[in-house]
XYZ file of C-alpha atoms in Angstrom:
601
model
C 4.603 -6.874 -10.275
C 6.330 -10.491 -9.363
C 7.469 -10.808 -5.596
C 11.186 -11.608 -5.963
C 11.280 -12.621 -2.125
C 15.682 -12.910 -2.156
C 16.102 -9.317 -3.943
C 14.309 -7.536 -1.692
C 15.507 -9.503 2.056
C 18.670 -9.410 1.331
C 18.780 -6.102 1.054
C 18.663 -5.581 4.200
C 17.734 -8.340 6.937
C 20.539 -7.154 9.349
C 20.841 -3.414 9.395
C 23.865 -1.874 11.540
C 23.721 1.160 13.425
C 27.318 2.888 13.644
C 29.581 1.972 16.399
C 30.530 4.749 18.860
C 32.473 4.840 22.998
C 30.168 6.981 24.583
C 27.007 6.963 25.632
C 27.836 5.502 29.595
C 26.730 7.129 32.420
C 25.348 7.380 35.197
C 25.839 7.653 37.464
C 27.440 4.287 38.724
C 26.588 1.802 41.915
C 28.240 -0.573 44.057
C 29.023 -4.243 43.297
C 29.378 -6.411 46.000
C 32.875 -7.143 45.946
C 34.911 -9.778 48.578
C 35.359 -8.119 52.161
C 38.522 -5.972 51.961
C 38.535 -5.157 48.439
C 36.441 -1.879 47.150
C 32.930 -2.829 45.289
C 33.333 -1.864 41.900
C 30.843 0.338 40.234
C 28.239 -1.336 38.023
C 28.847 -0.778 33.597
C 25.875 1.368 32.571
C 24.676 2.576 29.136
C 22.013 4.574 27.903
C 20.763 5.593 24.102
C 17.835 6.720 22.980
C 15.715 5.854 19.736
C 14.246 8.040 18.669
C 10.832 7.776 16.369
C 7.981 8.982 13.404
C 4.904 7.600 11.684
C 2.083 8.674 9.719
C 4.231 11.743 7.577
C 1.895 10.860 4.755
C 4.083 12.956 2.717
C 4.947 15.546 4.705
C 8.510 16.877 4.059
C 7.958 20.837 4.925
C 5.520 23.042 7.129
C 3.165 23.558 3.660
C -0.627 23.178 3.010
C -0.158 22.130 -0.968
C -4.455 22.282 -0.151
C -4.258 25.738 0.641
C -0.947 27.132 -1.132
C 0.504 28.091 2.321
C 2.188 27.407 5.638
C 0.823 25.154 7.155
C -1.341 26.262 10.413
C -3.782 24.645 12.362
C -6.045 25.722 15.784
C -2.894 24.503 17.873
C 0.086 26.473 15.691
C 0.874 22.563 14.961
C 3.285 22.681 12.028
C 3.999 19.256 10.204
C 7.136 18.124 7.955
C 10.276 16.214 8.004
C 12.905 19.346 7.337
C 11.102 20.385 11.193
C 11.872 17.312 12.092
C 15.410 16.733 10.840
C 16.657 19.951 12.987
C 15.130 18.202 16.503
C 16.406 14.750 15.568
C 19.993 16.560 14.836
C 20.076 18.404 18.624
C 18.569 15.305 19.463
C 22.113 14.339 18.187
C 24.330 16.221 19.077
C 23.019 16.147 22.982
C 23.416 12.567 23.127
C 25.982 11.526 20.439
C 25.113 10.492 17.419
C 25.974 7.120 17.955
C 24.237 7.230 21.383
C 21.380 7.172 18.810
C 18.918 5.346 16.586
C 15.742 7.362 14.147
C 13.140 4.606 12.851
C 9.310 5.781 11.670
C 5.862 3.205 11.845
C 4.489 3.558 8.349
C 2.709 5.777 6.625
C 4.243 7.557 4.219
C 4.704 7.792 0.987
C 0.462 9.140 0.635
C -1.117 11.996 1.908
C 0.328 15.070 0.393
C 0.385 16.702 -3.607
C 3.398 16.484 -3.194
C 3.456 12.456 -2.555
C 0.966 11.760 -5.146
C 2.663 14.104 -7.650
C 5.557 12.178 -7.173
C 3.995 8.641 -7.720
C 1.483 9.970 -10.416
C 2.409 12.686 -12.392
C 6.194 12.220 -12.997
C 6.462 8.690 -10.531
C 9.291 7.171 -9.402
C 9.031 3.909 -11.514
C 9.413 5.321 -14.822
C 12.259 4.603 -16.971
C 14.892 7.428 -15.547
C 12.440 8.620 -12.851
C 13.200 10.286 -9.469
C 14.122 9.435 -6.600
C 11.263 9.831 -4.052
C 10.653 12.784 -2.247
C 10.147 10.938 1.281
C 13.069 8.620 0.639
C 15.615 11.217 -0.347
C 14.493 13.987 3.287
C 14.274 10.879 5.048
C 18.406 9.461 3.910
C 19.197 12.516 4.062
C 18.040 12.513 7.966
C 19.554 8.851 8.647
C 16.969 6.812 9.493
C 17.855 3.597 10.400
C 14.382 1.013 10.205
C 11.076 1.988 9.109
C 7.522 -0.194 9.391
C 5.426 -0.153 6.396
C 2.019 1.886 6.781
C -1.299 0.857 5.391
C -1.356 3.781 2.484
C 2.428 2.379 1.377
C 0.413 -0.314 -0.040
C -2.094 2.584 -1.935
C -0.239 3.476 -5.435
C 0.496 -0.062 -5.805
C 2.868 -2.787 -4.547
C 5.507 -1.619 -8.094
C 5.693 2.106 -5.970
C 5.911 1.059 -2.785
C 8.962 -1.786 -3.682
C 10.616 1.135 -6.291
C 10.505 3.149 -2.820
C 11.900 0.553 -1.116
C 14.554 0.622 -2.933
C 15.164 4.089 -2.607
C 15.718 3.997 0.650
C 18.436 3.526 2.575
C 17.128 2.176 5.579
C 14.947 -1.586 5.738
C 11.629 -1.427 5.237
C 10.342 -3.829 8.182
C 7.037 -5.710 8.641
C 6.182 -9.046 9.846
C 3.687 -9.624 8.667
C 3.720 -9.015 5.384
C 4.216 -12.406 3.484
C 4.090 -13.659 -0.014
C 0.815 -15.188 -0.794
C 2.151 -17.739 -2.294
C 4.617 -19.105 0.114
C 3.427 -17.251 3.484
C 7.137 -15.928 3.804
C 8.106 -12.204 4.710
C 7.678 -10.212 1.288
C 9.667 -7.617 3.238
C 12.663 -7.713 6.337
C 10.634 -8.446 9.904
C 13.088 -6.938 11.193
C 16.352 -4.458 11.003
C 19.235 -5.933 14.017
C 21.422 -2.496 14.950
C 24.752 -2.510 17.293
C 25.661 0.296 19.080
C 29.333 0.118 20.794
C 29.632 1.446 24.606
C 32.716 1.680 26.550
C 32.813 -1.735 28.565
C 33.714 -3.605 25.958
C 30.211 -5.625 24.345
C 28.425 -4.492 21.807
C 24.051 -3.643 22.430
C 22.130 -5.120 20.196
C 18.952 -3.118 19.205
C 16.557 -5.301 17.697
C 13.344 -3.244 15.723
C 10.745 -5.636 14.404
C 8.754 -4.298 11.529
C 4.668 -5.078 12.080
C 1.814 -3.312 9.016
C -2.216 -3.330 9.579
C -3.919 -6.789 9.450
C -6.271 -3.905 7.294
C -4.581 -3.919 4.118
C -5.830 -6.817 2.886
C -9.651 -4.860 3.203
C -8.380 -1.280 2.796
C -6.311 -1.902 -0.650
C -7.636 -4.962 -1.544
C -7.449 -4.744 -5.731
C -3.350 -4.292 -5.259
C -2.121 -7.037 -3.338
C -5.481 -9.429 -3.541
C -3.330 -12.626 -4.305
C 0.146 -11.614 -3.372
C -0.111 -10.669 -0.319
C -1.608 -11.123 2.638
C -1.402 -9.624 6.484
C -1.465 -12.049 9.454
C -2.042 -10.644 13.446
C 0.176 -8.366 15.061
C -0.200 -10.118 17.739
C 0.689 -13.723 15.918
C 3.768 -12.645 14.378
C 5.333 -11.016 17.268
C 4.829 -13.775 19.348
C 6.492 -15.562 16.596
C 9.766 -13.129 16.139
C 10.154 -11.315 18.894
C 11.464 -15.341 20.264
C 14.089 -15.206 17.568
C 14.511 -11.675 17.976
C 16.361 -12.949 21.875
C 18.068 -16.117 21.044
C 19.439 -14.100 18.021
C 21.446 -11.955 21.495
C 19.298 -9.149 21.384
C 19.614 -7.140 24.350
C 16.679 -5.128 23.575
C 13.347 -5.675 21.028
C 11.545 -2.554 20.054
C 8.340 -2.580 18.176
C 7.693 -0.104 15.578
C 3.678 -1.117 15.063
C 1.985 0.599 11.870
C -1.379 -0.091 14.078
C -2.812 2.225 17.408
C -3.210 0.983 20.492
C -6.665 0.861 21.380
C -8.001 -2.724 20.205
C -10.355 -1.440 17.392
C -11.752 -2.533 14.838
C -12.742 -0.662 11.491
C -13.776 -3.397 9.815
C -15.162 -5.315 12.592
C -15.425 -9.267 12.022
C -14.721 -9.232 8.548
C -10.972 -10.265 8.947
C -10.308 -11.619 12.455
C -7.334 -9.793 13.029
C -7.416 -6.613 15.248
C -6.860 -2.938 13.570
C -5.068 -1.351 16.801
C -3.376 -4.234 17.733
C 0.014 -2.483 19.406
C -1.620 -2.857 23.372
C -2.222 -6.506 23.036
C 1.224 -7.146 21.556
C 2.638 -5.791 24.285
C 0.046 -7.059 26.795
C 0.501 -10.875 25.424
C 4.339 -11.137 23.690
C 6.757 -11.392 26.956
C 10.059 -10.229 25.969
C 9.430 -6.398 23.870
C 11.000 -2.945 25.765
C 9.050 -0.285 23.539
C 6.891 -0.219 20.869
C 6.466 2.987 18.789
C 2.639 3.547 17.828
C 1.366 4.655 14.175
C -2.119 4.098 12.481
C -4.061 6.267 14.542
C -2.853 9.381 14.124
C -2.960 10.655 17.880
C -0.683 11.586 19.985
C 0.406 9.209 23.357
C 3.781 10.671 24.615
C 3.992 7.668 27.224
C 2.076 4.899 27.840
C 2.928 1.454 29.704
C 1.499 -2.015 28.780
C 2.045 -5.457 31.451
C 2.114 -8.192 30.156
C 0.605 -10.764 31.245
C 3.148 -13.275 31.070
C 5.996 -12.109 33.132
C 4.741 -9.045 34.886
C 7.335 -6.748 33.078
C 5.833 -2.507 31.809
C 6.574 -2.303 28.809
C 6.704 1.443 27.522
C 4.496 2.146 24.638
C 4.355 6.277 22.772
C 3.310 7.746 19.692
C 4.279 10.810 18.172
C 1.023 12.798 16.558
C 1.212 13.507 12.921
C 2.791 14.519 9.651
C 5.844 14.834 11.550
C 3.915 17.441 14.843
C 5.607 14.870 17.131
C 9.368 13.178 17.893
C 9.385 10.551 19.805
C 11.557 9.693 22.064
C 12.546 6.654 24.162
C 15.031 7.200 26.822
C 16.911 3.538 27.621
C 19.275 2.792 30.895
C 21.114 -0.621 30.810
C 22.708 -1.475 33.269
C 25.468 -5.355 32.542
C 24.393 -7.758 35.079
C 25.179 -11.725 34.870
C 26.980 -11.045 31.548
C 24.893 -9.413 29.423
C 22.872 -5.788 29.221
C 19.443 -5.259 30.651
C 17.106 -2.667 30.095
C 17.445 -0.918 33.711
C 14.634 1.500 32.602
C 13.229 3.281 29.240
C 10.614 5.886 29.209
C 9.606 8.950 27.004
C 9.061 11.573 25.894
C 7.379 13.369 22.150
C 9.180 17.270 20.768
C 7.184 19.695 18.916
C 8.117 20.141 15.804
C 6.790 24.147 16.230
C 9.698 24.448 18.701
C 12.366 24.666 15.902
C 12.698 25.855 12.347
C 13.653 23.450 8.993
C 16.803 22.375 8.397
C 17.373 24.950 5.055
C 19.460 20.700 4.862
C 16.505 19.445 3.823
C 14.929 22.677 2.312
C 17.376 23.120 0.042
C 17.542 18.918 -1.083
C 13.521 19.379 -2.107
C 13.445 23.256 -2.991
C 13.402 21.965 -6.646
C 10.605 19.183 -6.318
C 8.371 21.634 -4.094
C 8.609 24.249 -6.387
C 7.009 21.605 -9.218
C 4.919 20.405 -7.169
C 3.787 24.212 -6.122
C 3.308 24.848 -9.802
C 1.474 21.617 -10.851
C -1.597 22.246 -7.909
C -2.557 25.833 -9.345
C -2.957 24.747 -12.876
C -6.134 26.487 -13.336
C -8.481 23.227 -15.125
C -12.182 25.376 -14.940
C -13.985 28.376 -13.491
C -17.326 27.856 -10.812
C -20.107 30.446 -10.378
C -20.367 30.217 -6.141
C -17.915 30.038 -3.684
C -18.839 26.416 -1.733
C -17.721 25.625 1.237
C -17.137 22.593 2.965
C -17.033 24.110 6.990
C -20.435 23.302 8.271
C -20.535 19.678 5.986
C -21.066 17.696 8.789
C -24.222 18.782 9.909
C -26.296 20.202 6.948
C -26.344 19.559 3.885
C -23.993 21.919 1.518
C -23.029 22.453 -1.678
C -19.219 20.541 -2.289
C -20.425 17.672 -0.904
C -23.230 17.359 -3.547
C -20.452 18.280 -5.780
C -18.248 14.957 -5.310
C -21.751 12.734 -5.462
C -22.826 14.427 -8.838
C -19.680 14.156 -10.536
C -19.979 10.364 -8.391
C -23.167 9.505 -10.641
C -22.384 10.566 -13.521
C -18.674 9.019 -14.002
C -21.225 6.059 -12.542
C -23.931 6.285 -15.001
C -21.413 6.740 -18.000
C -19.303 3.472 -17.186
C -22.892 1.204 -17.002
C -23.938 2.851 -19.671
C -24.758 -0.014 -22.854
C -25.329 -2.899 -19.696
C -28.201 -4.831 -17.662
C -27.826 -1.850 -15.099
C -27.821 1.193 -16.763
C -31.725 1.994 -16.037
C -30.953 1.235 -12.117
C -30.781 4.953 -10.945
C -27.358 5.253 -9.300
C -27.025 7.047 -5.707
C -23.333 7.991 -4.413
C -22.156 8.931 -0.768
C -19.472 11.201 0.107
C -18.148 12.609 3.265
C -16.279 15.945 4.553
C -13.565 15.051 4.032
C -11.772 17.998 5.620
C -13.814 21.565 7.317
C -11.429 23.784 5.696
C -11.887 23.311 1.500
C -13.214 25.260 -0.999
C -13.977 26.045 -4.084
C -13.796 29.659 -4.725
C -15.796 31.569 -6.966
C -14.174 32.963 -10.424
C -11.206 29.638 -11.664
C -11.118 26.697 -10.033
C -7.126 24.745 -9.967
C -6.200 21.239 -9.530
C -5.160 22.396 -5.416
C -8.663 23.396 -5.146
C -10.300 20.339 -6.166
C -7.814 18.266 -4.791
C -8.085 19.908 -1.767
C -11.949 18.640 -1.557
C -10.941 14.639 -1.182
C -7.905 14.214 0.221
C -8.171 10.574 -0.231
C -6.527 8.592 -3.072
C -9.599 6.434 -3.009
C -11.475 5.014 -6.206
C -14.491 4.523 -7.403
C -16.706 1.149 -7.418
C -20.491 0.785 -7.915
C -22.360 -1.502 -5.555
C -26.192 -3.807 -6.202
C -27.761 -1.831 -3.044
C -32.139 -2.404 -2.403
C -33.175 0.181 -0.286
C -33.744 -1.757 3.241
C -30.211 -1.718 3.145
C -29.585 2.006 2.000
C -31.554 2.659 4.527
C -29.581 0.248 7.309
C -26.458 2.686 5.939
C -28.361 5.810 6.788
C -29.197 4.517 10.165
C -25.691 3.581 10.713
C -23.805 6.982 9.305
C -26.065 8.511 11.617
C -24.430 6.970 14.763
C -21.965 10.736 13.542
C -23.788 12.740 16.361
C -24.830 13.007 19.272
C -27.915 12.482 21.181
C -29.613 16.038 21.927
C -32.251 16.535 23.897
C -34.859 18.278 22.130
C -34.459 20.923 24.211
C -31.117 21.389 24.746
C -29.206 23.919 22.767
C -27.311 22.892 19.907
C -23.494 24.034 19.516
C -22.155 22.461 16.239
C -18.619 22.274 17.214
C -20.391 19.757 20.528
C -22.492 17.615 17.540
C -20.873 15.078 15.911
C -18.191 12.720 15.695
C -19.356 11.025 18.995
C -17.683 7.732 20.115
C -14.692 8.979 18.336
C -16.401 8.615 14.773
C -13.440 11.246 12.558
C -15.299 12.899 9.553
C -14.438 11.058 7.485
C -16.450 8.039 8.508
C -19.988 10.251 8.063
C -21.791 9.751 4.464
C -23.942 11.589 2.619
C -25.800 9.831 0.157
C -27.219 11.710 -2.274
C -29.756 10.934 -4.914
C -32.297 10.031 -1.463
C -33.930 12.635 1.090
C -34.487 11.768 4.018
C -34.148 13.297 8.174
C -31.705 12.118 10.503
C -33.492 12.592 14.521
C -30.223 14.234 16.677
C -32.935 13.736 20.157
C -33.302 9.736 19.148
C -30.872 7.202 20.760
C -28.692 5.856 17.821
C -29.794 2.984 15.676
C -33.515 4.610 15.700
C -32.946 8.696 13.841
C -33.123 7.549 10.223
C -36.736 8.560 9.245
C -38.582 9.720 5.858
C -36.532 8.274 3.388
C -37.592 8.687 0.205
C -36.606 8.257 -3.471
C -38.498 10.658 -6.123
C -40.206 11.762 -3.480
C -41.846 8.613 -2.669
C -41.419 6.462 0.373
C -37.927 4.017 0.017
C -39.457 0.555 -1.252
C -37.744 -1.762 0.574
C -36.599 -3.691 -2.253
C -36.201 -0.979 -4.359
C -32.287 -2.086 -6.055
C -30.003 0.829 -6.905
C -26.481 1.028 -8.088
C -24.582 2.398 -5.102
C -20.749 5.097 -5.988
C -19.201 4.913 -3.270
C -14.887 5.327 -2.847
C -12.428 1.757 -2.681
C -12.605 2.894 1.279
C -16.027 2.243 2.217
C -16.527 -0.451 -0.450
C -13.942 -3.217 0.894
C -15.592 -2.420 4.607
C -13.514 0.543 6.280
C -15.431 2.516 8.305
C -17.444 -0.819 9.183
C -20.895 0.505 6.984
C -23.736 -2.531 7.090
C -24.206 -4.603 3.511
C -21.963 -2.585 1.438
C -18.626 -4.610 1.849
C -20.518 -7.427 0.699
C -23.080 -6.356 -2.406
C -22.374 -6.904 -5.921
C -19.368 -5.889 -7.736
C -20.657 -3.869 -10.740
C -17.715 -1.790 -11.629
C -14.462 -0.580 -9.919
C -12.174 2.837 -10.985
C -8.486 2.517 -11.246
C -8.064 6.487 -11.466
C -8.318 8.082 -7.518
C -11.812 10.152 -7.567
C -9.861 13.122 -7.081
C -8.268 12.260 -10.984
C -11.441 11.794 -12.152
C -13.649 15.149 -10.098
C -10.545 16.506 -11.640
C -11.418 15.339 -15.034
C -14.875 16.140 -14.785
C -14.443 20.037 -14.764
C -11.452 20.121 -17.346
C -14.323 18.306 -19.499
C -17.460 20.970 -18.320
C -14.960 23.768 -18.261
C -17.801 25.011 -15.043
C -18.615 23.959 -12.402
C -22.591 25.755 -11.273
C -24.365 24.769 -7.750
C -26.993 25.090 -9.272
C -27.653 22.004 -11.824
C -26.894 20.082 -9.590
C -27.039 20.857 -5.552
C -30.200 20.351 -3.582
C -31.197 19.822 1.274
C -31.608 16.571 0.469
C -31.262 15.402 4.321
C -31.235 17.429 6.716
C -30.926 17.005 10.898
C -33.949 17.398 13.059
C -35.779 16.769 16.894
C -39.226 15.406 16.695
C -39.620 17.012 13.627
C -38.725 20.113 13.841
C -35.431 21.603 11.784
C -32.209 22.000 13.738
C -30.816 24.155 11.557
């Protein structure tokens, strides 16, 4: 879809946030006064900015993959219906017009609810529905939201339609038109809060998104949009916002605070740059952090140039937490100045769902529940993913089997048809189950929870060995005589489960007693030691193929084929076509963990 900058910029470059005559109130402080006259109390005003991030399509406290109420070990709750109740409580306490509500991105992808309205009953269809996330966020009264990288997963047309349906701006100062290099979305929004003291407080919200979009959604954005670094664009826009009269500048950044990148040196920009923005760019008062799926109630970063402290907060994903930035301002030297600001988070499991949101989207919810419970086939033996991070289990073999079959079929009749096909898969969920008996859409979809698509890349034996070695960094080094605790064995150095790949089509061992970088041994193909110069077709998801996780070689490998359909749809179609699943046809133990040659399990 061509980008019409005029159409989408005029909509929300400046957004008003309502007016009020409330919110003043801290203990008055004396101001200097002429001799003989009583000192005048200082003019003060307080307001609160509420924030969410990484909602990922969660409206209800419901898990569509288990077809039941969401729950985890910490008994967190999820969803905008819960967030709405918290927002209502804060607004009642502070005064509706002394609050702003913003989001830091990743809104329209992540649940079967959001998938359904992107693919099954798409919002882009003529006369199509309004996206449930737009309906809920409009009803709750969001004032602005930053773009997340997952906003681009379904393509720019879906994102533009969602933008059109929102009654608040989607901000992305570093989402630029690839041709004009001008903002493809509003960079900021400006909000006026009325005080009892005459002059309004002008609050600017600057939206920044993740440069990794250029890698992770290359197929959707290449040649259409470009995504420069957060620090660079913040340094450009913050002074402009101050010159426009902003008393307070808040950044909503879909970027974690660690200063790290999952894509290594493939981009010159940092993926998790929120703290760097605070440190390097003067004039920012607070940053709502997103993307990392972490919980950071309050974190201060000192700006190197000014010495001023900037407060950062990241509420936990999926609507599990709501951040509150509490601002206290004082009138001095003819302007409002931030005297104090702090942050905290509220837990959504402490409240009930807002019945207004439940009623608003009850029909959409029921449609999706019916959809995911459609039976698509049968399964001979139950398969579970609980042990997949440390054992070769059939449920992961199923993914690799389907992906390899799909790629072989796609390359039939081409010059690469005779090459053997290897495949990678990760345990995205430790709770996935394919039951014995009837298999539904949600059973299959619950095994592959991301909207990844499938590609085929040309790789060598040497490259595959390096790939396996990198993947093995996932394990914590464990001495030969130490007790092995599966709960403490994985996720070394914070590596998430989705960045540990199992490769189907090879056999190999991973020695967890050895240091990272020298763990993989006895790599074989069809029983023989793997030759470095042997060529393979590698079935790999687009996230990994485009550099996600920074695995070696694959991002620069030759592309032989790419599919636009999600892998989980490919899996659902495969099960439908086969009619049945039998692990005996594809499951085998091809890799294992060892210590000095002795199997761990």
